[in-house]
Amino acid sequence: MDNSGPKKTCCESIRDFFTSAKFLIYMGHALSTWGDRMWNFAVAVFLVELYGNSLLLTAVYGLVVAGSVLLLGAIIGDWVDRNPRLKVAQTSLLVQNSCVIVCGILLMVVFQFKEQLVELYNGWILTTCYILVITIANIANLASTATSITIQRDWVVVVAGQDSSKLADMNATVRIIDQLTNILAPMLVGQIMAFGSHFIGCGFISGWNLCSMCLEYALLWKVYQKTPALAMKAGQKEQQQELKQLSPPKDLENGQSPEESSQPLMNEASVAAKPDSPQQQGCCYQVTEPLRTLKAGWVAYYNQNIFFAGMSLAFLYMTVLGFDCITTGYAYTQGLNGSVLSLLMGASAVSGICGTVAFTWVRRKCGLIRTGFISGVAQLSCLMLCVVSVFTPGSPFDLSVSPFQDLYTHLIGETTLPEADHSLTSVLMGGNATTPAPAAEQPPLQSYMSVSLLFAGVIAARVGLWSFDLTVTQLIQENVIESERGVINGVQNSMNYLLDLLHFIMVILAPNPEAFGLLVIISVSFVAMGHIMYFRFAFKSLGSRLFLCCSPEQKVETVESPSLPTTV
């Protein structure tokens, strides 16, 4: 007797997929990421253009953004944990898009009336506009951080339920969306600015964020309606707080649930953060509450069983071996033009997508923890090509040239912005370099061996990098209890930004091409230290079984269960 019920037709299956909470999250994330990528690309170009082709405003903006997330990451995560999911998602969405819209309008005014603003009050009005742009853009980035923690680290886990394979597939799909938008969105806005103007580019981004905000808001509401578990967060926290108030801490040690016993430090800190007496409700207590939250978040992060896994991911940010402005600028000094770099960036995106696909396949075969170990070995092996490139023909590596020479000459004002930086800005906006280097200055054919090996290693390493990133992301999702998911991910973002900030400082101290080889060696060393940390975590979790293959049944018990209980 067939009790399976009537089978769905093809049209019904397609309709169910496109109306499912999973697909709606993908749509919302695609819209949000597309707007973020356009804005992050455009604001750097706008600041360079506003300050007379100088990188000063861009550097200040990058420093403010990194410092803000570093200091406020734990506080943002704590705010995500303490408030209902829908309220957090809607608030961060509205703040982020509203700030981008206001910032875009302000930039339009500056571009349109820059000459008049320079003459008002000796240029102080224009300086105030610069400060406002950087401040508002920083607020938008903080709201974007809250959105990322909420959707990618929390909502995705709830929508996936307790299905680890479904969670891995959703994480991989989200990362593929990130990869595609990271290439396509800057190309679109770059072409708009190249064939139009910066004024039109600002207007387009503001209009996009206005329309996208309305659509994302509706998608969030639909996902919330289709996933009843998303509404259970506030009620569960209230019940836990009532139990803590009724039962003394010593009694909880004997009768507490696995969730409460797994991470007592943050729970105690949150209880201590609540004023129980009139003295605690004073002004000083309220002023110092963010500091206590910050301290409690970092302490809780340190006491997580996935601490070394999170630290290993953060250490990968201390590198110049990525497709950012630093590596691109170095490539220009080695004779690569914008056309070649665009092809290399496309190859990097394809390599990253292959890494996300490989993650889901390897995880099914070997388990989550082993996937991170395999990905780390693959990434580090590929980066060895970058180390070899430092010593091959064509490499400008020369330790006899002081790495602080360019820094000193910039400080005393004897040099200006390199021509490569000007051409780089032109290419980023979608055009070609207007002042190509003379033919006599182009390096000979054999000199491309070093830079070719460098980018071959960087592109190949993206497979292991993105697979490893997804592994650590899912480890945090599955091992951190729901009541601390926001603050732990906030601290993780702070750690990432801290190491990213250190890598920019490293480049500032040694900016000349002759010292880039030294930066490559230091970067690979930090990546190796990161993977050593992960190896310690993996070996502690699995022991000798780390190097053994296991059946799918064994993987559920021995690989993905050493973590804390997953609460969804």
Coordinates of C-alpha atoms in Angstrom, one line a residue:
M1 CA 0.0 0.0 0.0
D2 CA 1.5 3.3 -1.0
N3 CA 1.3 5.9 1.7
S4 CA 3.7 8.3 0.2
G5 CA 0.9 10.5 -1.1
P6 CA 0.6 12.1 -4.6
K7 CA 3.8 13.0 -6.2
K8 CA 4.5 16.6 -7.1
T9 CA 4.6 17.7 -10.7
C10 CA 7.7 19.4 -12.1
C11 CA 6.0 22.8 -12.0
E12 CA 5.0 22.3 -8.4
S13 CA 8.5 21.3 -7.4
I14 CA 10.0 24.3 -9.2
R15 CA 7.4 26.6 -7.5
D16 CA 8.1 25.2 -4.1
F17 CA 11.9 25.7 -4.6
F18 CA 11.5 29.4 -5.7
T19 CA 9.2 30.1 -2.8
S20 CA 11.2 28.2 -0.1
A21 CA 13.0 30.0 2.7
K22 CA 16.3 28.7 1.4
F23 CA 15.9 30.3 -2.0
L24 CA 14.6 33.5 -0.5
I25 CA 17.7 33.8 1.7
Y26 CA 19.8 33.3 -1.4
M27 CA 18.0 36.1 -3.2
G28 CA 18.2 38.5 -0.2
H29 CA 21.9 37.7 0.2
A30 CA 22.6 38.3 -3.5
L31 CA 20.9 41.7 -3.4
S32 CA 22.7 42.7 -0.2
T33 CA 26.1 41.5 -1.4
W34 CA 25.7 43.1 -4.8
G35 CA 25.0 46.5 -3.1
D36 CA 27.9 46.0 -0.7
R37 CA 30.4 45.1 -3.4
M38 CA 29.4 48.1 -5.6
W39 CA 29.6 50.5 -2.7
N40 CA 32.9 49.2 -1.3
F41 CA 34.5 49.4 -4.7
A42 CA 33.0 52.8 -5.6
V43 CA 33.7 54.6 -2.3
A44 CA 37.5 53.9 -2.6
V45 CA 37.5 55.4 -6.1
F46 CA 35.4 58.3 -5.0
L47 CA 37.8 59.2 -2.1
V48 CA 40.8 59.0 -4.4
E49 CA 39.1 61.3 -6.9
L50 CA 38.0 63.8 -4.3
Y51 CA 41.4 64.2 -2.8
G52 CA 43.3 64.9 -6.1
N53 CA 44.3 61.3 -6.9
S54 CA 45.8 60.8 -3.5
L55 CA 45.3 57.7 -1.4
L56 CA 45.2 59.6 1.9
L57 CA 41.4 59.6 2.3
T58 CA 41.2 55.9 1.2
A59 CA 43.8 55.0 3.8
V60 CA 42.0 56.9 6.5
Y61 CA 38.7 55.3 5.6
G62 CA 40.3 51.8 5.7
L63 CA 41.8 52.5 9.0
V64 CA 38.6 53.8 10.5
V65 CA 36.6 50.8 9.2
A66 CA 39.1 48.2 10.5
G67 CA 39.4 49.9 13.9
S68 CA 35.7 50.2 14.4
V69 CA 35.0 46.5 13.7
L70 CA 38.0 45.6 15.8
L71 CA 36.7 47.6 18.8
L72 CA 32.9 47.1 18.3
G73 CA 32.7 43.5 16.9
A74 CA 31.9 41.9 20.2
I75 CA 29.4 44.6 21.1
I76 CA 27.6 44.3 17.8
G77 CA 27.5 40.5 18.2
D78 CA 26.1 40.9 21.8
W79 CA 23.4 43.2 20.4
V80 CA 22.5 40.6 17.8
D81 CA 22.2 37.9 20.6
R82 CA 20.1 40.1 22.9
N83 CA 17.4 41.1 20.5
P84 CA 14.8 39.2 18.4
R85 CA 16.1 38.0 15.0
L86 CA 13.6 39.9 12.9
K87 CA 14.2 43.2 14.7
V88 CA 18.0 42.8 14.3
A89 CA 17.8 41.9 10.6
Q90 CA 15.4 44.7 9.8
T91 CA 17.3 47.4 11.8
S92 CA 20.7 46.5 10.4
L93 CA 19.2 46.4 6.9
L94 CA 17.6 49.8 7.2
V95 CA 20.6 51.5 8.9
Q96 CA 23.0 50.1 6.3
N97 CA 21.1 51.0 3.2
S98 CA 20.0 54.4 4.6
C99 CA 23.6 55.3 5.3
V100 CA 24.7 54.4 1.8
I101 CA 21.9 56.4 0.3
V102 CA 22.7 59.5 2.4
C103 CA 26.4 59.1 1.7
G104 CA 25.8 58.8 -2.0
I105 CA 23.7 61.9 -2.0
L106 CA 26.4 63.8 -0.1
L107 CA 29.0 62.7 -2.6
M108 CA 26.8 63.9 -5.4
V109 CA 26.7 67.3 -3.8
V110 CA 30.5 67.4 -3.3
F111 CA 31.2 66.3 -6.9
Q112 CA 28.7 68.9 -8.3
F113 CA 29.8 71.9 -6.1
K114 CA 33.4 71.0 -5.2
E115 CA 34.8 74.3 -6.5
Q116 CA 32.3 76.4 -4.5
L117 CA 32.9 74.3 -1.4
V118 CA 36.6 74.8 -1.6
E119 CA 36.2 78.6 -1.4
L120 CA 33.8 78.5 1.6
Y121 CA 35.5 79.1 5.0
N122 CA 38.9 78.3 3.6
G123 CA 37.8 74.8 2.6
W124 CA 36.5 73.7 6.0
I125 CA 33.1 73.0 4.6
L126 CA 34.7 70.5 2.1
T127 CA 36.7 69.0 4.9
T128 CA 33.6 68.6 7.0
C129 CA 32.0 66.8 4.0
Y130 CA 34.9 64.4 3.8
I131 CA 34.6 63.6 7.6
L132 CA 30.8 63.1 7.2
V133 CA 31.4 60.7 4.2
I134 CA 33.9 58.6 6.1
T135 CA 31.8 58.6 9.3
I136 CA 28.5 57.6 7.5
A137 CA 30.3 55.0 5.4
N138 CA 31.8 53.5 8.5
I139 CA 28.3 53.3 10.2
A140 CA 27.1 51.5 7.0
N141 CA 29.9 49.0 7.3
L142 CA 29.1 48.3 11.0
A143 CA 25.5 47.7 10.0
S144 CA 26.7 45.4 7.2
T145 CA 28.7 43.5 9.8
A146 CA 25.6 43.0 11.9
T147 CA 23.6 41.9 8.9
S148 CA 26.3 39.4 8.0
I149 CA 26.4 37.9 11.5
T150 CA 22.6 37.7 11.6
I151 CA 21.9 36.2 8.2
Q152 CA 25.0 34.1 7.4
R153 CA 25.9 32.9 10.9
D154 CA 22.4 32.6 12.4
W155 CA 19.5 32.6 10.0
V156 CA 21.2 30.1 7.7
V157 CA 21.7 27.7 10.6
V158 CA 18.1 27.9 11.6
V159 CA 16.8 27.4 8.1
A160 CA 19.0 24.4 7.6
G161 CA 17.6 22.9 10.8
Q162 CA 19.8 20.2 12.3
D163 CA 20.9 18.9 8.8
S164 CA 24.6 19.3 8.6
S165 CA 24.8 18.5 4.9
K166 CA 22.1 21.0 4.1
L167 CA 23.9 23.6 6.2
A168 CA 27.1 22.9 4.2
D169 CA 25.3 23.2 0.9
M170 CA 23.8 26.5 2.0
N171 CA 27.1 27.9 3.2
A172 CA 28.7 26.9 -0.1
T173 CA 25.9 28.5 -2.2
V174 CA 26.2 31.7 -0.2
R175 CA 30.0 31.8 -0.8
I176 CA 29.5 31.2 -4.5
I177 CA 27.1 34.2 -4.5
D178 CA 29.9 36.2 -2.8
Q179 CA 32.4 35.2 -5.4
L180 CA 30.2 36.1 -8.4
T181 CA 29.1 39.5 -7.0
N182 CA 32.7 40.3 -6.0
I183 CA 33.6 40.3 -9.7
L184 CA 30.4 41.4 -11.5
A185 CA 29.3 44.2 -9.2
P186 CA 32.5 46.3 -9.5
M187 CA 32.5 45.7 -13.2
L188 CA 29.0 47.2 -13.5
V189 CA 29.6 50.3 -11.4
G190 CA 33.0 50.8 -13.0
Q191 CA 31.6 50.9 -16.5
I192 CA 28.9 53.3 -15.3
M193 CA 31.5 55.7 -13.9
A194 CA 33.8 55.2 -16.9
F195 CA 31.1 56.0 -19.6
G196 CA 29.1 58.4 -17.4
S197 CA 30.6 60.2 -14.4
H198 CA 31.2 60.0 -10.7
F199 CA 28.1 62.0 -10.2
I200 CA 26.0 59.4 -12.1
G201 CA 27.8 56.6 -10.3
C202 CA 26.8 58.0 -6.9
G203 CA 23.2 58.4 -8.1
F204 CA 23.0 54.9 -9.4
I205 CA 24.3 53.4 -6.2
S206 CA 21.9 55.4 -4.1
G207 CA 19.0 54.4 -6.3
W208 CA 20.0 50.8 -6.2
N209 CA 20.2 50.7 -2.4
L210 CA 16.8 52.3 -2.1
C211 CA 15.1 49.7 -4.3
S212 CA 17.2 46.9 -2.9
M213 CA 16.3 47.8 0.7
C214 CA 12.6 47.5 0.0
L215 CA 13.0 44.2 -1.7
E216 CA 15.3 42.8 0.9
Y217 CA 13.0 43.9 3.7
A218 CA 10.1 41.9 2.0
L219 CA 12.3 38.8 1.5
L220 CA 13.4 38.9 5.2
W221 CA 9.7 39.0 6.2
K222 CA 8.9 36.1 3.9
V223 CA 11.8 33.9 5.3
Y224 CA 10.7 34.8 8.8
Q225 CA 7.1 33.7 8.1
K226 CA 8.2 30.4 6.4
T227 CA 10.6 29.5 9.3
P228 CA 8.8 29.4 12.6
A229 CA 12.0 28.5 14.5
L230 CA 13.3 32.0 13.8
A231 CA 10.7 33.4 16.3
M232 CA 11.8 31.1 19.1
K233 CA 15.0 32.9 20.1
A234 CA 13.5 35.5 22.4
G235 CA 11.3 33.1 24.3
Q236 CA 14.2 30.6 24.8
K237 CA 16.4 33.3 26.2
E238 CA 13.7 34.5 28.6
Q239 CA 13.2 31.0 29.9
Q240 CA 17.0 30.6 30.4
Q241 CA 17.1 33.9 32.3
E242 CA 14.2 32.9 34.6
L243 CA 15.9 29.6 35.3
K244 CA 19.1 31.3 36.2
Q245 CA 17.3 33.7 38.6
L246 CA 15.4 30.9 40.3
S247 CA 18.4 28.5 40.7
P248 CA 21.7 29.4 42.4
P249 CA 24.9 28.8 40.4
K250 CA 26.0 25.9 42.6
D251 CA 22.8 24.0 41.9
L252 CA 23.2 24.7 38.2
E253 CA 26.5 22.9 38.2
N254 CA 24.8 19.6 39.1
G255 CA 21.5 20.0 37.3
Q256 CA 22.1 22.3 34.3
S257 CA 21.5 21.5 30.7
P258 CA 24.3 20.7 28.2
E259 CA 23.8 24.2 26.7
E260 CA 24.3 26.0 29.9
S261 CA 27.2 23.8 31.0
S262 CA 29.1 24.1 27.7
Q263 CA 29.8 27.8 27.9
P264 CA 29.4 29.0 31.5
L265 CA 31.7 32.0 31.2
M266 CA 29.7 34.1 28.8
N267 CA 26.5 33.2 30.7
E268 CA 27.9 34.3 34.0
A269 CA 29.1 37.5 32.4
S270 CA 25.7 38.2 30.9
V271 CA 24.1 37.7 34.3
A272 CA 26.7 39.9 36.0
A273 CA 26.0 42.6 33.4
K274 CA 22.5 42.9 34.5
P275 CA 21.9 45.5 37.3
D276 CA 20.5 43.8 40.4
S277 CA 20.7 46.7 42.8
P278 CA 20.1 50.5 42.7
Q279 CA 23.9 51.0 43.0
Q280 CA 24.5 49.1 39.8
Q281 CA 21.9 51.1 38.0
G282 CA 24.0 54.3 38.3
C283 CA 25.5 56.3 35.5
C284 CA 29.0 54.7 35.9
Y285 CA 27.6 51.2 35.6
Q286 CA 25.7 52.1 32.4
V287 CA 28.7 53.8 30.9
T288 CA 31.1 50.9 31.5
E289 CA 28.6 48.2 30.3
P290 CA 30.0 48.2 26.8
L291 CA 33.5 47.6 28.2
R292 CA 32.2 44.6 30.2
T293 CA 30.4 43.3 27.2
L294 CA 33.6 43.6 25.2
K295 CA 35.7 41.8 27.8
A296 CA 33.1 39.1 28.3
G297 CA 32.9 38.5 24.5
W298 CA 36.6 38.1 24.1
V299 CA 36.9 35.8 27.2
A300 CA 34.0 33.7 25.9
Y301 CA 35.7 33.4 22.5
Y302 CA 39.0 32.4 24.1
N303 CA 37.1 29.6 26.1
Q304 CA 35.4 28.2 23.0
N305 CA 36.4 24.7 22.0
I306 CA 36.9 26.0 18.4
F307 CA 39.2 28.9 19.6
F308 CA 42.2 27.6 17.6
A309 CA 40.1 27.0 14.5
G310 CA 38.9 30.6 14.6
M311 CA 42.4 31.9 15.2
S312 CA 43.7 29.9 12.3
L313 CA 41.2 31.6 10.0
A314 CA 42.1 35.0 11.3
F315 CA 45.8 34.4 10.7
L316 CA 45.0 33.9 7.0
Y317 CA 44.1 37.6 6.8
M318 CA 47.8 38.5 7.5
T319 CA 48.8 38.1 3.9
V320 CA 49.6 40.1 0.7
L321 CA 48.7 37.1 -1.4
G322 CA 45.2 38.0 -2.4
F323 CA 43.6 40.0 -5.2
D324 CA 43.5 43.3 -3.4
C325 CA 45.0 46.7 -4.2
I326 CA 48.4 45.7 -2.8
T327 CA 48.9 42.7 -5.1
T328 CA 47.4 44.5 -8.0
G329 CA 49.7 47.5 -7.5
Y330 CA 52.7 45.1 -7.4
A331 CA 51.6 43.4 -10.6
Y332 CA 51.6 46.8 -12.3
T333 CA 55.1 47.4 -11.3
Q334 CA 56.0 44.1 -12.9
G335 CA 54.5 45.1 -16.3
L336 CA 51.1 43.4 -16.2
N337 CA 48.4 45.5 -17.7
G338 CA 44.7 45.9 -16.8
S339 CA 43.5 43.4 -19.4
V340 CA 45.8 40.6 -18.0
L341 CA 44.8 41.4 -14.4
S342 CA 41.1 41.2 -15.2
L343 CA 41.7 37.8 -16.6
L344 CA 43.6 36.8 -13.5
M345 CA 40.8 38.0 -11.3
G346 CA 38.3 36.0 -13.3
A347 CA 40.5 32.9 -12.9
S348 CA 40.7 33.6 -9.2
A349 CA 36.9 33.8 -9.0
V350 CA 36.6 30.4 -10.8
S351 CA 39.2 28.9 -8.5
G352 CA 37.2 30.1 -5.5
I353 CA 34.0 28.6 -6.8
C354 CA 35.8 25.3 -7.3
G355 CA 36.9 25.5 -3.7
T356 CA 33.3 25.9 -2.5
V357 CA 32.2 23.0 -4.6
A358 CA 35.1 20.9 -3.4
F359 CA 34.2 21.7 0.2
T360 CA 30.8 20.0 0.0
W361 CA 32.2 16.9 -1.7
V362 CA 35.2 16.5 0.6
R363 CA 33.0 17.1 3.7
R364 CA 30.7 14.3 2.6
K365 CA 33.6 11.9 2.1
C366 CA 35.9 12.8 5.0
G367 CA 33.9 14.8 7.5
L368 CA 34.1 18.5 8.5
I369 CA 37.2 18.6 10.6
R370 CA 39.3 16.5 8.1
T371 CA 38.1 18.8 5.3
G372 CA 39.7 21.7 7.0
F373 CA 43.0 19.8 7.4
I374 CA 43.0 18.8 3.8
S375 CA 42.1 22.3 2.6
G376 CA 44.9 23.8 4.7
V377 CA 47.5 21.4 3.3
A378 CA 46.3 22.2 -0.3
Q379 CA 46.5 25.9 0.3
L380 CA 49.9 25.9 1.9
S381 CA 51.3 23.6 -0.9
C382 CA 50.1 26.0 -3.6
L383 CA 51.5 29.0 -1.8
M384 CA 55.0 27.4 -2.0
L385 CA 54.9 28.6 -5.6
C386 CA 54.8 32.1 -4.3
V387 CA 57.8 31.5 -2.2
V388 CA 59.7 30.1 -5.2
S389 CA 58.7 33.1 -7.3
V390 CA 60.7 35.4 -4.9
F391 CA 63.9 33.7 -6.0
T392 CA 63.2 33.2 -9.7
P393 CA 64.4 35.4 -12.6
G394 CA 62.5 38.6 -12.9
S395 CA 61.9 39.0 -9.2
P396 CA 62.8 42.5 -7.9
F397 CA 63.6 41.0 -4.5
D398 CA 66.6 42.8 -3.1
L399 CA 67.4 42.9 0.6
S400 CA 70.2 45.4 -0.1
V401 CA 67.5 48.1 -0.8
S402 CA 66.1 49.4 2.5
P403 CA 62.4 48.5 2.8
F404 CA 61.9 51.8 4.6
Q405 CA 63.3 53.9 1.7
D406 CA 60.0 54.7 0.0
L407 CA 58.4 55.4 3.4
Y408 CA 61.1 57.9 4.2
T409 CA 60.9 59.7 0.8
H410 CA 57.1 59.9 1.1
L411 CA 57.4 61.4 4.6
I412 CA 59.8 64.1 3.5
G413 CA 57.7 64.9 0.4
E414 CA 60.2 64.0 -2.4
T415 CA 58.0 61.7 -4.3
T416 CA 54.4 61.7 -5.6
L417 CA 51.9 59.0 -6.3
P418 CA 53.4 56.4 -8.6
E419 CA 52.2 56.4 -12.2
A420 CA 51.1 52.8 -11.6
D421 CA 48.6 54.0 -9.0
H422 CA 47.0 56.4 -11.5
S423 CA 46.7 53.8 -14.1
L424 CA 45.3 51.4 -11.5
T425 CA 42.5 53.8 -10.6
S426 CA 41.7 54.2 -14.3
V427 CA 41.4 50.5 -14.9
L428 CA 39.3 50.0 -11.7
M429 CA 36.8 52.5 -13.1
G430 CA 36.5 50.4 -16.3
G431 CA 38.9 52.4 -18.6
N432 CA 42.4 51.7 -19.8
A433 CA 45.6 53.2 -18.5
T434 CA 45.9 56.6 -20.1
T435 CA 49.7 56.9 -19.6
P436 CA 51.3 53.5 -20.4
A437 CA 54.9 53.0 -19.5
P438 CA 57.4 53.6 -22.3
A439 CA 58.4 50.5 -24.3
A440 CA 62.0 50.8 -23.0
E441 CA 60.8 50.4 -19.4
Q442 CA 58.8 47.2 -20.1
P443 CA 60.5 44.2 -18.6
P444 CA 61.9 41.5 -20.9
L445 CA 59.9 38.4 -21.6
Q446 CA 61.9 36.1 -19.3
S447 CA 61.2 38.5 -16.4
Y448 CA 57.5 37.4 -16.3
M449 CA 58.5 34.1 -14.8
S450 CA 58.5 35.4 -11.2
V451 CA 55.2 37.2 -11.4
S452 CA 53.6 34.2 -13.3
L453 CA 54.6 31.8 -10.5
L454 CA 53.3 34.3 -7.9
F455 CA 49.8 34.5 -9.4
A456 CA 49.8 30.8 -10.3
G457 CA 50.3 30.1 -6.6
V458 CA 47.7 32.7 -5.5
I459 CA 45.0 31.5 -7.9
A460 CA 45.6 27.8 -7.1
A461 CA 45.6 28.5 -3.4
R462 CA 42.1 29.9 -3.6
V463 CA 40.6 26.4 -3.8
G464 CA 42.0 25.5 -0.4
L465 CA 41.4 28.9 1.0
W466 CA 37.7 29.0 0.4
S467 CA 37.2 25.4 1.4
F468 CA 39.0 26.1 4.6
D469 CA 37.0 29.3 5.2
L470 CA 33.8 27.4 4.8
T471 CA 35.0 24.7 7.2
V472 CA 35.8 27.1 10.0
T473 CA 32.5 29.0 9.3
Q474 CA 30.5 25.8 9.7
L475 CA 32.5 24.7 12.8
I476 CA 31.6 28.0 14.5
Q477 CA 27.9 27.6 13.4
E478 CA 27.7 24.0 14.8
N479 CA 29.8 24.4 17.9
V480 CA 28.6 27.7 19.4
I481 CA 25.4 27.7 21.3
E482 CA 22.6 29.9 20.0
S483 CA 22.6 32.4 22.8
E484 CA 26.3 33.3 22.1
R485 CA 26.3 32.9 18.3
G486 CA 26.3 36.6 17.6
V487 CA 29.0 37.7 20.1
I488 CA 31.4 34.9 19.1
N489 CA 31.0 35.7 15.4
G490 CA 31.5 39.4 16.3
V491 CA 34.8 38.6 18.0
Q492 CA 35.8 36.5 15.1
N493 CA 35.2 39.4 12.7
S494 CA 37.3 41.6 15.1
M495 CA 40.2 39.1 14.9
N496 CA 40.0 39.0 11.1
Y497 CA 40.1 42.8 10.9
L498 CA 43.0 42.9 13.4
L499 CA 45.2 40.7 11.3
D500 CA 44.0 42.4 8.1
L501 CA 45.0 45.8 9.7
L502 CA 48.4 44.4 10.6
H503 CA 49.0 43.3 7.0
F504 CA 48.3 46.8 5.8
I505 CA 50.7 48.2 8.4
M506 CA 53.3 45.7 7.2
V507 CA 53.0 47.0 3.6
I508 CA 53.2 50.7 4.8
L509 CA 56.5 49.9 6.5
A510 CA 57.9 48.2 3.4
P511 CA 56.1 49.6 0.3
N512 CA 58.8 49.3 -2.4
P513 CA 58.7 46.4 -4.9
E514 CA 62.2 45.2 -3.8
A515 CA 60.7 44.3 -0.4
F516 CA 57.6 42.6 -1.7
G517 CA 59.4 39.2 -1.7
L518 CA 60.0 39.7 2.0
L519 CA 56.2 40.4 2.5
V520 CA 55.5 37.2 0.6
I521 CA 57.6 35.1 2.9
I522 CA 56.1 36.7 6.0
S523 CA 52.6 36.1 4.6
V524 CA 53.2 32.4 3.9
S525 CA 54.7 32.1 7.4
F526 CA 51.5 33.5 8.9
V527 CA 49.4 31.2 6.8
A528 CA 51.5 28.2 8.0
M529 CA 51.1 29.3 11.6
G530 CA 47.3 29.5 11.1
H531 CA 47.2 26.0 9.7
I532 CA 49.4 24.7 12.5
M533 CA 46.8 26.1 14.9
Y534 CA 44.0 24.3 13.0
F535 CA 46.1 21.1 13.1
R536 CA 46.2 21.4 16.9
F537 CA 42.5 21.8 17.0
A538 CA 41.9 18.9 14.7
F539 CA 44.3 16.6 16.4
K540 CA 42.8 17.4 19.8
S541 CA 39.3 16.7 18.5
L542 CA 40.1 13.5 16.6
G543 CA 43.5 12.4 17.8
S544 CA 45.1 9.7 15.6
R545 CA 41.8 9.2 13.8
L546 CA 42.5 12.5 11.9
F547 CA 44.6 10.5 9.4
L548 CA 42.2 7.6 9.1
C549 CA 39.4 7.3 6.6
C550 CA 36.0 6.5 8.1
S551 CA 32.6 5.4 6.8
P552 CA 29.7 7.9 6.6
E553 CA 28.2 6.3 9.8
Q554 CA 31.4 6.8 11.7
K555 CA 31.7 10.4 10.6
V556 CA 28.6 11.4 12.3
E557 CA 29.8 10.0 15.6
T558 CA 33.6 10.7 15.5
V559 CA 34.0 13.8 13.4
E560 CA 31.1 16.1 13.8
S561 CA 30.1 15.3 17.3
P562 CA 33.1 16.4 19.4
S563 CA 31.5 19.8 19.3
L564 CA 29.1 21.3 21.7
P565 CA 25.4 20.5 21.2
T566 CA 23.9 22.3 18.2
T567 CA 20.8 24.3 19.1
V568 CA 18.7 25.5 16.3

